[in-house]
Amino acid sequence: MELLDWLKERFAWQDVRLVNEALVETEQGRKRLRYWSDKELLDWHIEWRDHCRVTPFILADRMIRATNKEPALEWKDGWLTVHDEVTGTVPSKEVAEKIGLMIGTMIAFGLETEAAVEPVVKREPLYAELRESLPILPQEQHAFVSSLVREAAVRRKKAAALESKLADERLPLLDPLHFSKETRHVYQVMIWQGTMERPERGYFTVRSFLESWLEHYGKDGCLELWKGMQTYVSNEQAMLLLAELLKPYELDSLVTLLETNPTDAAISGEINQLVAKWERSKELVALLSSSIDSRRRVMTS
């Protein structure tokens, strides 16, 4: 096949077998193929993978260099990159601090880098749209959701005040974080699985990761994760993360559900999930606020 012969030549492999359109088997192990049509996006993904690591514990899934030392090669109407395919187990909370260090290095790099790639559009909470939907809620849920909308407005105001105070601070450009597939073990090293997605400007993706980590590993696991992160995160950046945690995104899924003419049972189920997310957000806000206060006391003592 044309692709297999081309790969043999470009990477000096002797034996290449196609597993599927995204995987090949070689004498050096299984490799993942990624196809890119956007050069600016590709360059961004090469750059952050090359720079972000926690030696010797965590490495990003970097682009394997071809025989010409290039990380990406032109292929048909775009570019192709090759990565080691790693299928080891996902690490647990025992390595939380190291994973926090990796996220911290990504934040630090995302603050320093100048990239031509266009980030995804920054989203805002949709809670205000619930005011129009309140009349259709069952009576027993109307008052409860109304109280959440009021509290959401207070949270959004606090977040806006923090962001206004820190308006001169830059926000990091980050590869989206996905809790379920971020890291894999190979021998004693963890491989950080990057995406092919557009980067995000700001802390929304970090917030989502922290929420999932708290849900799975609890407060202690979250504190260990933050212990690693804060090595690279200044007080000002921590405050911007706090502002993101304050934003009431938890109500967005209810807004979306109410647009589909749902049953009372569906609404009730969604509200139960919403409350759990709301409590996790409050716990994260308390955890981060306490950490920021502790750091300030240490710095001023």
PDB file of C-alpha atoms in Angstrom:
ATOM      1  CA  MET A   1       0.000   0.000   0.000  1.00  0.00           C
ATOM      2  CA  GLU A   2       1.136   3.538  -0.750  1.00  0.00           C
ATOM      3  CA  LEU A   3       0.898   4.736   2.863  1.00  0.00           C
ATOM      4  CA  LEU A   4       2.819   1.790   4.331  1.00  0.00           C
ATOM      5  CA  ASP A   5       5.678   2.101   1.842  1.00  0.00           C
ATOM      6  CA  TRP A   6       5.792   5.835   2.490  1.00  0.00           C
ATOM      7  CA  LEU A   7       5.971   5.286   6.270  1.00  0.00           C
ATOM      8  CA  LYS A   8       8.776   2.723   5.885  1.00  0.00           C
ATOM      9  CA  GLU A   9      10.807   5.214   3.918  1.00  0.00           C
ATOM     10  CA  ARG A  10      10.132   8.237   6.133  1.00  0.00           C
ATOM     11  CA  PHE A  11      10.716   6.467   9.470  1.00  0.00           C
ATOM     12  CA  ALA A  12      13.228   3.780   8.432  1.00  0.00           C
ATOM     13  CA  TRP A  13      10.930   0.992   9.544  1.00  0.00           C
ATOM     14  CA  GLN A  14      11.413  -2.496   8.161  1.00  0.00           C
ATOM     15  CA  ASP A  15       8.012  -3.958   8.933  1.00  0.00           C
ATOM     16  CA  VAL A  16       4.751  -1.985   8.885  1.00  0.00           C
ATOM     17  CA  ARG A  17       1.268  -3.488   9.048  1.00  0.00           C
ATOM     18  CA  LEU A  18      -1.989  -1.542   8.917  1.00  0.00           C
ATOM     19  CA  VAL A  19      -4.252  -2.166  11.931  1.00  0.00           C
ATOM     20  CA  ASN A  20      -6.828   0.439  10.898  1.00  0.00           C
ATOM     21  CA  GLU A  21      -6.749   3.879   9.311  1.00  0.00           C
ATOM     22  CA  ALA A  22      -5.384   5.400  12.540  1.00  0.00           C
ATOM     23  CA  LEU A  23      -3.003   2.640  13.738  1.00  0.00           C
ATOM     24  CA  VAL A  24      -0.023   0.749  12.334  1.00  0.00           C
ATOM     25  CA  GLU A  25       2.031  -2.073  13.821  1.00  0.00           C
ATOM     26  CA  THR A  26       5.813  -1.791  13.427  1.00  0.00           C
ATOM     27  CA  GLU A  27       8.904  -3.578  14.730  1.00  0.00           C
ATOM     28  CA  GLN A  28       9.158  -0.647  17.173  1.00  0.00           C
ATOM     29  CA  GLY A  29       5.631  -1.100  18.502  1.00  0.00           C
ATOM     30  CA  ARG A  30       2.185   0.153  17.645  1.00  0.00           C
ATOM     31  CA  LYS A  31       1.983   3.724  16.323  1.00  0.00           C
ATOM     32  CA  ARG A  32      -0.950   6.120  16.054  1.00  0.00           C
ATOM     33  CA  LEU A  33      -1.359   8.210  12.917  1.00  0.00           C
ATOM     34  CA  ARG A  34      -2.942  11.637  13.106  1.00  0.00           C
ATOM     35  CA  TYR A  35      -3.968  13.639  10.064  1.00  0.00           C
ATOM     36  CA  TRP A  36      -4.023  17.443  10.149  1.00  0.00           C
ATOM     37  CA  SER A  37      -5.475  19.976   7.725  1.00  0.00           C
ATOM     38  CA  ASP A  38      -4.743  23.138   9.759  1.00  0.00           C
ATOM     39  CA  LYS A  39      -1.020  24.009   9.887  1.00  0.00           C
ATOM     40  CA  GLU A  40      -1.381  26.601  12.661  1.00  0.00           C
ATOM     41  CA  LEU A  41      -3.237  24.101  14.842  1.00  0.00           C
ATOM     42  CA  LEU A  42      -0.627  21.434  14.092  1.00  0.00           C
ATOM     43  CA  ASP A  43       2.246  23.777  14.992  1.00  0.00           C
ATOM     44  CA  TRP A  44       0.573  24.607  18.301  1.00  0.00           C
ATOM     45  CA  HIS A  45       0.191  20.924  19.192  1.00  0.00           C
ATOM     46  CA  ILE A  46       3.804  20.170  18.285  1.00  0.00           C
ATOM     47  CA  GLU A  47       5.054  23.064  20.387  1.00  0.00           C
ATOM     48  CA  TRP A  48       3.202  22.368  23.638  1.00  0.00           C
ATOM     49  CA  ARG A  49       3.962  18.641  23.484  1.00  0.00           C
ATOM     50  CA  ASP A  50       7.673  19.370  23.042  1.00  0.00           C
ATOM     51  CA  HIS A  51       7.792  21.790  25.972  1.00  0.00           C
ATOM     52  CA  CYS A  52       5.497  20.277  28.617  1.00  0.00           C
ATOM     53  CA  ARG A  53       6.809  17.412  30.738  1.00  0.00           C
ATOM     54  CA  VAL A  54       7.496  16.394  34.339  1.00  0.00           C
ATOM     55  CA  THR A  55      10.876  14.680  34.066  1.00  0.00           C
ATOM     56  CA  PRO A  56      11.217  11.750  34.599  1.00  0.00           C
ATOM     57  CA  PHE A  57       7.620  10.956  35.514  1.00  0.00           C
ATOM     58  CA  ILE A  58       5.343  12.326  32.771  1.00  0.00           C
ATOM     59  CA  LEU A  59       5.929  12.928  29.074  1.00  0.00           C
ATOM     60  CA  ALA A  60       3.482  14.206  26.482  1.00  0.00           C
ATOM     61  CA  ASP A  61       2.602  12.017  23.505  1.00  0.00           C
ATOM     62  CA  ARG A  62       5.084  13.880  21.310  1.00  0.00           C
ATOM     63  CA  MET A  63       5.303  13.582  17.566  1.00  0.00           C
ATOM     64  CA  ILE A  64       7.865  10.938  16.599  1.00  0.00           C
ATOM     65  CA  ARG A  65      10.556  12.496  14.436  1.00  0.00           C
ATOM     66  CA  ALA A  66      11.004  11.125  10.941  1.00  0.00           C
ATOM     67  CA  THR A  67      14.440  10.412   9.455  1.00  0.00           C
ATOM     68  CA  ASN A  68      14.653  14.072   8.411  1.00  0.00           C
ATOM     69  CA  LYS A  69      14.085  15.083  12.081  1.00  0.00           C
ATOM     70  CA  GLU A  70      10.734  16.714  11.254  1.00  0.00           C
ATOM     71  CA  PRO A  71       7.784  16.203  13.679  1.00  0.00           C
ATOM     72  CA  ALA A  72       5.175  16.342  10.890  1.00  0.00           C
ATOM     73  CA  LEU A  73       5.277  15.350   7.240  1.00  0.00           C
ATOM     74  CA  GLU A  74       3.211  16.544   4.322  1.00  0.00           C
ATOM     75  CA  TRP A  75       0.792  13.866   3.195  1.00  0.00           C
ATOM     76  CA  LYS A  76      -1.648  14.416   0.356  1.00  0.00           C
ATOM     77  CA  ASP A  77      -3.729  17.529   1.207  1.00  0.00           C
ATOM     78  CA  GLY A  78      -2.420  17.991   4.742  1.00  0.00           C
ATOM     79  CA  TRP A  79       0.095  16.704   7.252  1.00  0.00           C
ATOM     80  CA  LEU A  80       0.628  13.475   9.145  1.00  0.00           C
ATOM     81  CA  THR A  81       2.118  12.934  12.602  1.00  0.00           C
ATOM     82  CA  VAL A  82       3.076   9.656  14.253  1.00  0.00           C
ATOM     83  CA  HIS A  83       2.816   8.902  17.981  1.00  0.00           C
ATOM     84  CA  ASP A  84       3.537   5.920  20.210  1.00  0.00           C
ATOM     85  CA  GLU A  85       0.292   4.128  21.014  1.00  0.00           C
ATOM     86  CA  VAL A  86       0.104   3.546  24.762  1.00  0.00           C
ATOM     87  CA  THR A  87      -2.611   1.386  26.331  1.00  0.00           C
ATOM     88  CA  GLY A  88      -1.421   1.009  29.929  1.00  0.00           C
ATOM     89  CA  THR A  89      -3.672   1.572  32.905  1.00  0.00           C
ATOM     90  CA  VAL A  90      -4.896   5.001  33.938  1.00  0.00           C
ATOM     91  CA  PRO A  91      -3.044   6.143  37.095  1.00  0.00           C
ATOM     92  CA  SER A  92      -4.935   6.707  40.314  1.00  0.00           C
ATOM     93  CA  LYS A  93      -4.913   9.467  42.905  1.00  0.00           C
ATOM     94  CA  GLU A  94      -1.533   8.207  44.218  1.00  0.00           C
ATOM     95  CA  VAL A  95       0.094  10.173  41.367  1.00  0.00           C
ATOM     96  CA  ALA A  96      -2.177  13.203  41.729  1.00  0.00           C
ATOM     97  CA  GLU A  97       0.658  15.590  42.601  1.00  0.00           C
ATOM     98  CA  LYS A  98       2.633  14.616  39.491  1.00  0.00           C
ATOM     99  CA  ILE A  99      -0.442  15.062  37.308  1.00  0.00           C
ATOM    100  CA  GLY A 100      -0.938  18.449  38.958  1.00  0.00           C
ATOM    101  CA  LEU A 101       2.655  19.321  38.065  1.00  0.00           C
ATOM    102  CA  MET A 102       1.952  18.419  34.435  1.00  0.00           C
ATOM    103  CA  ILE A 103      -1.129  20.638  34.328  1.00  0.00           C
ATOM    104  CA  GLY A 104       0.953  23.362  35.965  1.00  0.00           C
ATOM    105  CA  THR A 105       3.627  23.139  33.258  1.00  0.00           C
ATOM    106  CA  MET A 106       0.904  23.395  30.623  1.00  0.00           C
ATOM    107  CA  ILE A 107      -0.484  26.511  32.314  1.00  0.00           C
ATOM    108  CA  ALA A 108       2.992  28.072  32.533  1.00  0.00           C
ATOM    109  CA  PHE A 109       3.684  27.324  28.869  1.00  0.00           C
ATOM    110  CA  GLY A 110       0.227  28.544  27.877  1.00  0.00           C
ATOM    111  CA  LEU A 111       0.939  31.892  29.524  1.00  0.00           C
ATOM    112  CA  GLU A 112       4.270  32.365  27.765  1.00  0.00           C
ATOM    113  CA  THR A 113       3.606  31.100  24.267  1.00  0.00           C
ATOM    114  CA  GLU A 114       2.673  33.260  21.303  1.00  0.00           C
ATOM    115  CA  ALA A 115       0.611  31.124  18.948  1.00  0.00           C
ATOM    116  CA  ALA A 116      -1.072  31.932  15.658  1.00  0.00           C
ATOM    117  CA  VAL A 117      -3.783  29.325  16.205  1.00  0.00           C
ATOM    118  CA  GLU A 118      -7.292  30.621  16.870  1.00  0.00           C
ATOM    119  CA  PRO A 119      -8.645  29.348  20.228  1.00  0.00           C
ATOM    120  CA  VAL A 120     -12.197  28.159  20.720  1.00  0.00           C
ATOM    121  CA  VAL A 121     -14.742  30.835  21.539  1.00  0.00           C
ATOM    122  CA  LYS A 122     -14.951  31.429  25.273  1.00  0.00           C
ATOM    123  CA  ARG A 123     -18.297  30.336  26.678  1.00  0.00           C
ATOM    124  CA  GLU A 124     -20.431  32.017  29.319  1.00  0.00           C
ATOM    125  CA  PRO A 125     -22.983  30.502  31.735  1.00  0.00           C
ATOM    126  CA  LEU A 126     -26.579  30.275  30.489  1.00  0.00           C
ATOM    127  CA  TYR A 127     -28.353  30.520  33.855  1.00  0.00           C
ATOM    128  CA  ALA A 128     -30.130  33.807  32.992  1.00  0.00           C
ATOM    129  CA  GLU A 129     -32.155  31.956  30.336  1.00  0.00           C
ATOM    130  CA  LEU A 130     -33.822  29.938  33.101  1.00  0.00           C
ATOM    131  CA  ARG A 131     -35.853  32.954  34.185  1.00  0.00           C
ATOM    132  CA  GLU A 132     -38.006  32.529  31.079  1.00  0.00           C
ATOM    133  CA  SER A 133     -38.430  28.800  31.723  1.00  0.00           C
ATOM    134  CA  LEU A 134     -39.357  28.974  35.402  1.00  0.00           C
ATOM    135  CA  PRO A 135     -43.145  29.060  34.757  1.00  0.00           C
ATOM    136  CA  ILE A 136     -43.064  25.629  33.073  1.00  0.00           C
ATOM    137  CA  LEU A 137     -41.379  23.929  36.022  1.00  0.00           C
ATOM    138  CA  PRO A 138     -43.445  21.747  38.360  1.00  0.00           C
ATOM    139  CA  GLN A 139     -44.572  23.793  41.365  1.00  0.00           C
ATOM    140  CA  GLU A 140     -42.386  21.973  43.889  1.00  0.00           C
ATOM    141  CA  GLN A 141     -39.277  22.713  41.796  1.00  0.00           C
ATOM    142  CA  HIS A 142     -40.081  26.309  40.853  1.00  0.00           C
ATOM    143  CA  ALA A 143     -38.985  27.867  44.156  1.00  0.00           C
ATOM    144  CA  PHE A 144     -35.845  25.733  44.385  1.00  0.00           C
ATOM    145  CA  VAL A 145     -34.612  26.545  40.874  1.00  0.00           C
ATOM    146  CA  SER A 146     -35.496  30.215  41.419  1.00  0.00           C
ATOM    147  CA  SER A 147     -33.196  30.249  44.451  1.00  0.00           C
ATOM    148  CA  LEU A 148     -30.414  28.649  42.396  1.00  0.00           C
ATOM    149  CA  VAL A 149     -30.806  31.298  39.687  1.00  0.00           C
ATOM    150  CA  ARG A 150     -30.503  34.030  42.311  1.00  0.00           C
ATOM    151  CA  GLU A 151     -27.407  32.419  43.799  1.00  0.00           C
ATOM    152  CA  ALA A 152     -26.000  31.943  40.287  1.00  0.00           C
ATOM    153  CA  ALA A 153     -26.297  35.684  39.682  1.00  0.00           C
ATOM    154  CA  VAL A 154     -24.354  36.348  42.893  1.00  0.00           C
ATOM    155  CA  ARG A 155     -21.639  33.885  41.877  1.00  0.00           C
ATOM    156  CA  ARG A 156     -21.351  35.426  38.416  1.00  0.00           C
ATOM    157  CA  LYS A 157     -21.027  38.893  39.947  1.00  0.00           C
ATOM    158  CA  LYS A 158     -18.205  37.713  42.226  1.00  0.00           C
ATOM    159  CA  ALA A 159     -16.431  36.091  39.271  1.00  0.00           C
ATOM    160  CA  ALA A 160     -16.759  39.274  37.217  1.00  0.00           C
ATOM    161  CA  ALA A 161     -15.321  41.339  40.080  1.00  0.00           C
ATOM    162  CA  LEU A 162     -12.269  39.076  40.303  1.00  0.00           C
ATOM    163  CA  GLU A 163     -11.734  39.160  36.546  1.00  0.00           C
ATOM    164  CA  SER A 164     -12.058  42.947  36.504  1.00  0.00           C
ATOM    165  CA  LYS A 165      -9.496  43.257  39.293  1.00  0.00           C
ATOM    166  CA  LEU A 166      -7.095  41.034  37.330  1.00  0.00           C
ATOM    167  CA  ALA A 167      -7.874  42.437  33.880  1.00  0.00           C
ATOM    168  CA  ASP A 168      -4.172  42.968  33.127  1.00  0.00           C
ATOM    169  CA  GLU A 169      -3.354  39.316  33.800  1.00  0.00           C
ATOM    170  CA  ARG A 170      -2.966  37.052  30.807  1.00  0.00           C
ATOM    171  CA  LEU A 171      -4.958  33.819  30.540  1.00  0.00           C
ATOM    172  CA  PRO A 172      -3.210  30.590  29.480  1.00  0.00           C
ATOM    173  CA  LEU A 173      -3.734  28.883  26.131  1.00  0.00           C
ATOM    174  CA  LEU A 174      -4.414  25.219  26.945  1.00  0.00           C
ATOM    175  CA  ASP A 175      -4.996  21.944  25.179  1.00  0.00           C
ATOM    176  CA  PRO A 176      -8.412  20.762  26.454  1.00  0.00           C
ATOM    177  CA  LEU A 177      -8.115  18.387  29.418  1.00  0.00           C
ATOM    178  CA  HIS A 178     -10.125  15.162  29.398  1.00  0.00           C
ATOM    179  CA  PHE A 179     -10.181  13.372  32.744  1.00  0.00           C
ATOM    180  CA  SER A 180     -11.077   9.937  31.365  1.00  0.00           C
ATOM    181  CA  LYS A 181      -8.187   9.579  28.905  1.00  0.00           C
ATOM    182  CA  GLU A 182      -5.479  12.028  29.907  1.00  0.00           C
ATOM    183  CA  THR A 183      -2.700   9.740  31.141  1.00  0.00           C
ATOM    184  CA  ARG A 184      -1.461   6.205  30.471  1.00  0.00           C
ATOM    185  CA  HIS A 185       1.293   4.173  32.114  1.00  0.00           C
ATOM    186  CA  VAL A 186       4.155   2.599  30.181  1.00  0.00           C
ATOM    187  CA  TYR A 187       6.762   0.985  32.439  1.00  0.00           C
ATOM    188  CA  GLN A 188       7.450   3.657  35.107  1.00  0.00           C
ATOM    189  CA  VAL A 189       6.531   6.640  32.933  1.00  0.00           C
ATOM    190  CA  MET A 190       3.138   8.244  32.394  1.00  0.00           C
ATOM    191  CA  ILE A 191       2.261   9.429  28.907  1.00  0.00           C
ATOM    192  CA  TRP A 192       0.009  12.481  28.744  1.00  0.00           C
ATOM    193  CA  GLN A 193      -2.497  12.013  25.937  1.00  0.00           C
ATOM    194  CA  GLY A 194      -2.948  15.276  24.062  1.00  0.00           C
ATOM    195  CA  THR A 195      -5.825  16.060  21.731  1.00  0.00           C
ATOM    196  CA  MET A 196      -6.181  17.338  18.179  1.00  0.00           C
ATOM    197  CA  GLU A 197      -8.606  20.015  19.331  1.00  0.00           C
ATOM    198  CA  ARG A 198      -8.280  23.778  19.212  1.00  0.00           C
ATOM    199  CA  PRO A 199      -6.796  25.207  22.411  1.00  0.00           C
ATOM    200  CA  GLU A 200      -8.868  27.080  24.957  1.00  0.00           C
ATOM    201  CA  ARG A 201      -7.948  30.494  26.339  1.00  0.00           C
ATOM    202  CA  GLY A 202      -8.587  30.446  30.079  1.00  0.00           C
ATOM    203  CA  TYR A 203      -9.413  28.011  32.863  1.00  0.00           C
ATOM    204  CA  PHE A 204     -12.708  26.405  31.827  1.00  0.00           C
ATOM    205  CA  THR A 205     -10.992  23.143  30.878  1.00  0.00           C
ATOM    206  CA  VAL A 206      -9.029  23.103  34.172  1.00  0.00           C
ATOM    207  CA  ARG A 207     -12.267  23.657  36.074  1.00  0.00           C
ATOM    208  CA  SER A 208     -13.877  20.657  34.333  1.00  0.00           C
ATOM    209  CA  PHE A 209     -10.862  18.477  35.118  1.00  0.00           C
ATOM    210  CA  LEU A 210     -10.878  19.518  38.788  1.00  0.00           C
ATOM    211  CA  GLU A 211     -14.598  18.752  39.075  1.00  0.00           C
ATOM    212  CA  SER A 212     -14.076  15.244  37.688  1.00  0.00           C
ATOM    213  CA  TRP A 213     -11.053  14.686  39.930  1.00  0.00           C
ATOM    214  CA  LEU A 214     -13.007  15.759  43.010  1.00  0.00           C
ATOM    215  CA  GLU A 215     -15.905  13.490  42.050  1.00  0.00           C
ATOM    216  CA  HIS A 216     -13.635  10.443  41.688  1.00  0.00           C
ATOM    217  CA  TYR A 217     -10.943  11.022  44.321  1.00  0.00           C
ATOM    218  CA  GLY A 218     -12.469  13.362  46.884  1.00  0.00           C
ATOM    219  CA  LYS A 219     -11.068  16.381  48.676  1.00  0.00           C
ATOM    220  CA  ASP A 220      -7.730  14.792  49.632  1.00  0.00           C
ATOM    221  CA  GLY A 221      -7.067  13.718  46.056  1.00  0.00           C
ATOM    222  CA  CYS A 222      -7.944  17.203  44.853  1.00  0.00           C
ATOM    223  CA  LEU A 223      -5.584  18.792  47.373  1.00  0.00           C
ATOM    224  CA  GLU A 224      -2.754  16.594  46.094  1.00  0.00           C
ATOM    225  CA  LEU A 225      -3.538  17.601  42.516  1.00  0.00           C
ATOM    226  CA  TRP A 226      -3.555  21.290  43.474  1.00  0.00           C
ATOM    227  CA  LYS A 227      -0.293  20.834  45.412  1.00  0.00           C
ATOM    228  CA  GLY A 228       1.399  19.989  42.124  1.00  0.00           C
ATOM    229  CA  MET A 229      -0.382  22.656  40.103  1.00  0.00           C
ATOM    230  CA  GLN A 230       0.418  25.527  42.439  1.00  0.00           C
ATOM    231  CA  THR A 231       4.151  24.999  41.906  1.00  0.00           C
ATOM    232  CA  TYR A 232       3.643  26.787  38.585  1.00  0.00           C
ATOM    233  CA  VAL A 233       0.536  28.866  39.306  1.00  0.00           C
ATOM    234  CA  SER A 234       0.916  32.374  40.752  1.00  0.00           C
ATOM    235  CA  ASN A 235      -1.579  33.839  43.204  1.00  0.00           C
ATOM    236  CA  GLU A 236      -2.977  36.004  40.410  1.00  0.00           C
ATOM    237  CA  GLN A 237      -3.523  33.007  38.146  1.00  0.00           C
ATOM    238  CA  ALA A 238      -5.040  31.072  41.050  1.00  0.00           C
ATOM    239  CA  MET A 239      -7.519  33.923  41.484  1.00  0.00           C
ATOM    240  CA  LEU A 240      -8.445  33.704  37.800  1.00  0.00           C
ATOM    241  CA  LEU A 241      -9.019  29.970  38.241  1.00  0.00           C
ATOM    242  CA  LEU A 242     -11.168  30.795  41.277  1.00  0.00           C
ATOM    243  CA  ALA A 243     -13.201  33.197  39.125  1.00  0.00           C
ATOM    244  CA  GLU A 244     -13.821  30.369  36.646  1.00  0.00           C
ATOM    245  CA  LEU A 245     -14.919  28.049  39.457  1.00  0.00           C
ATOM    246  CA  LEU A 246     -17.411  30.670  40.630  1.00  0.00           C
ATOM    247  CA  LYS A 247     -19.164  30.871  37.267  1.00  0.00           C
ATOM    248  CA  PRO A 248     -22.464  28.939  37.509  1.00  0.00           C
ATOM    249  CA  TYR A 249     -22.149  26.595  34.527  1.00  0.00           C
ATOM    250  CA  GLU A 250     -23.988  23.881  36.459  1.00  0.00           C
ATOM    251  CA  LEU A 251     -27.348  25.268  35.313  1.00  0.00           C
ATOM    252  CA  ASP A 252     -26.478  25.045  31.605  1.00  0.00           C
ATOM    253  CA  SER A 253     -27.626  21.444  31.240  1.00  0.00           C
ATOM    254  CA  LEU A 254     -31.035  22.317  32.735  1.00  0.00           C
ATOM    255  CA  VAL A 255     -31.385  25.202  30.275  1.00  0.00           C
ATOM    256  CA  THR A 256     -30.679  22.799  27.416  1.00  0.00           C
ATOM    257  CA  LEU A 257     -33.067  20.148  28.764  1.00  0.00           C
ATOM    258  CA  LEU A 258     -35.969  22.582  29.125  1.00  0.00           C
ATOM    259  CA  GLU A 259     -35.698  23.384  25.423  1.00  0.00           C
ATOM    260  CA  THR A 260     -36.754  19.789  24.609  1.00  0.00           C
ATOM    261  CA  ASN A 261     -40.190  19.725  26.307  1.00  0.00           C
ATOM    262  CA  PRO A 262     -39.033  17.171  28.929  1.00  0.00           C
ATOM    263  CA  THR A 263     -41.121  15.100  31.314  1.00  0.00           C
ATOM    264  CA  ASP A 264     -41.357  15.982  35.007  1.00  0.00           C
ATOM    265  CA  ALA A 265     -39.249  12.902  35.762  1.00  0.00           C
ATOM    266  CA  ALA A 266     -36.513  14.064  33.393  1.00  0.00           C
ATOM    267  CA  ILE A 267     -36.524  17.522  34.979  1.00  0.00           C
ATOM    268  CA  SER A 268     -36.331  16.012  38.459  1.00  0.00           C
ATOM    269  CA  GLY A 269     -33.413  13.785  37.463  1.00  0.00           C
ATOM    270  CA  GLU A 270     -31.548  16.699  35.917  1.00  0.00           C
ATOM    271  CA  ILE A 271     -32.042  18.845  39.019  1.00  0.00           C
ATOM    272  CA  ASN A 272     -30.628  16.057  41.207  1.00  0.00           C
ATOM    273  CA  GLN A 273     -27.504  15.918  39.031  1.00  0.00           C
ATOM    274  CA  LEU A 274     -27.319  19.705  38.995  1.00  0.00           C
ATOM    275  CA  VAL A 275     -27.324  19.844  42.797  1.00  0.00           C
ATOM    276  CA  ALA A 276     -24.426  17.362  42.977  1.00  0.00           C
ATOM    277  CA  LYS A 277     -22.410  19.472  40.516  1.00  0.00           C
ATOM    278  CA  TRP A 278     -23.323  22.629  42.426  1.00  0.00           C
ATOM    279  CA  GLU A 279     -22.001  21.156  45.684  1.00  0.00           C
ATOM    280  CA  ARG A 280     -18.753  20.052  44.008  1.00  0.00           C
ATOM    281  CA  SER A 281     -18.229  23.561  42.653  1.00  0.00           C
ATOM    282  CA  LYS A 282     -18.779  25.044  46.114  1.00  0.00           C
ATOM    283  CA  GLU A 283     -16.283  22.575  47.570  1.00  0.00           C
ATOM    284  CA  LEU A 284     -13.689  23.492  44.941  1.00  0.00           C
ATOM    285  CA  VAL A 285     -14.220  27.210  45.565  1.00  0.00           C
ATOM    286  CA  ALA A 286     -13.721  26.675  49.305  1.00  0.00           C
ATOM    287  CA  LEU A 287     -10.648  24.504  48.735  1.00  0.00           C
ATOM    288  CA  LEU A 288      -8.973  26.963  46.368  1.00  0.00           C
ATOM    289  CA  SER A 289      -9.906  30.021  48.448  1.00  0.00           C
ATOM    290  CA  SER A 290      -8.356  28.414  51.528  1.00  0.00           C
ATOM    291  CA  SER A 291      -5.195  27.550  49.597  1.00  0.00           C
ATOM    292  CA  ILE A 292      -4.832  31.087  48.247  1.00  0.00           C
ATOM    293  CA  ASP A 293      -5.287  32.522  51.751  1.00  0.00           C
ATOM    294  CA  SER A 294      -2.689  30.111  53.160  1.00  0.00           C
ATOM    295  CA  ARG A 295      -0.148  31.075  50.505  1.00  0.00           C
ATOM    296  CA  ARG A 296      -0.700  34.754  51.225  1.00  0.00           C
ATOM    297  CA  ARG A 297      -0.151  34.226  54.948  1.00  0.00           C
ATOM    298  CA  VAL A 298       3.097  32.364  54.265  1.00  0.00           C
ATOM    299  CA  MET A 299       4.329  35.085  51.904  1.00  0.00           C
ATOM    300  CA  THR A 300       3.574  37.887  54.372  1.00  0.00           C
ATOM    301  CA  SER A 301       4.826  36.159  57.518  1.00  0.00           C
TER     302      SER A 301
END
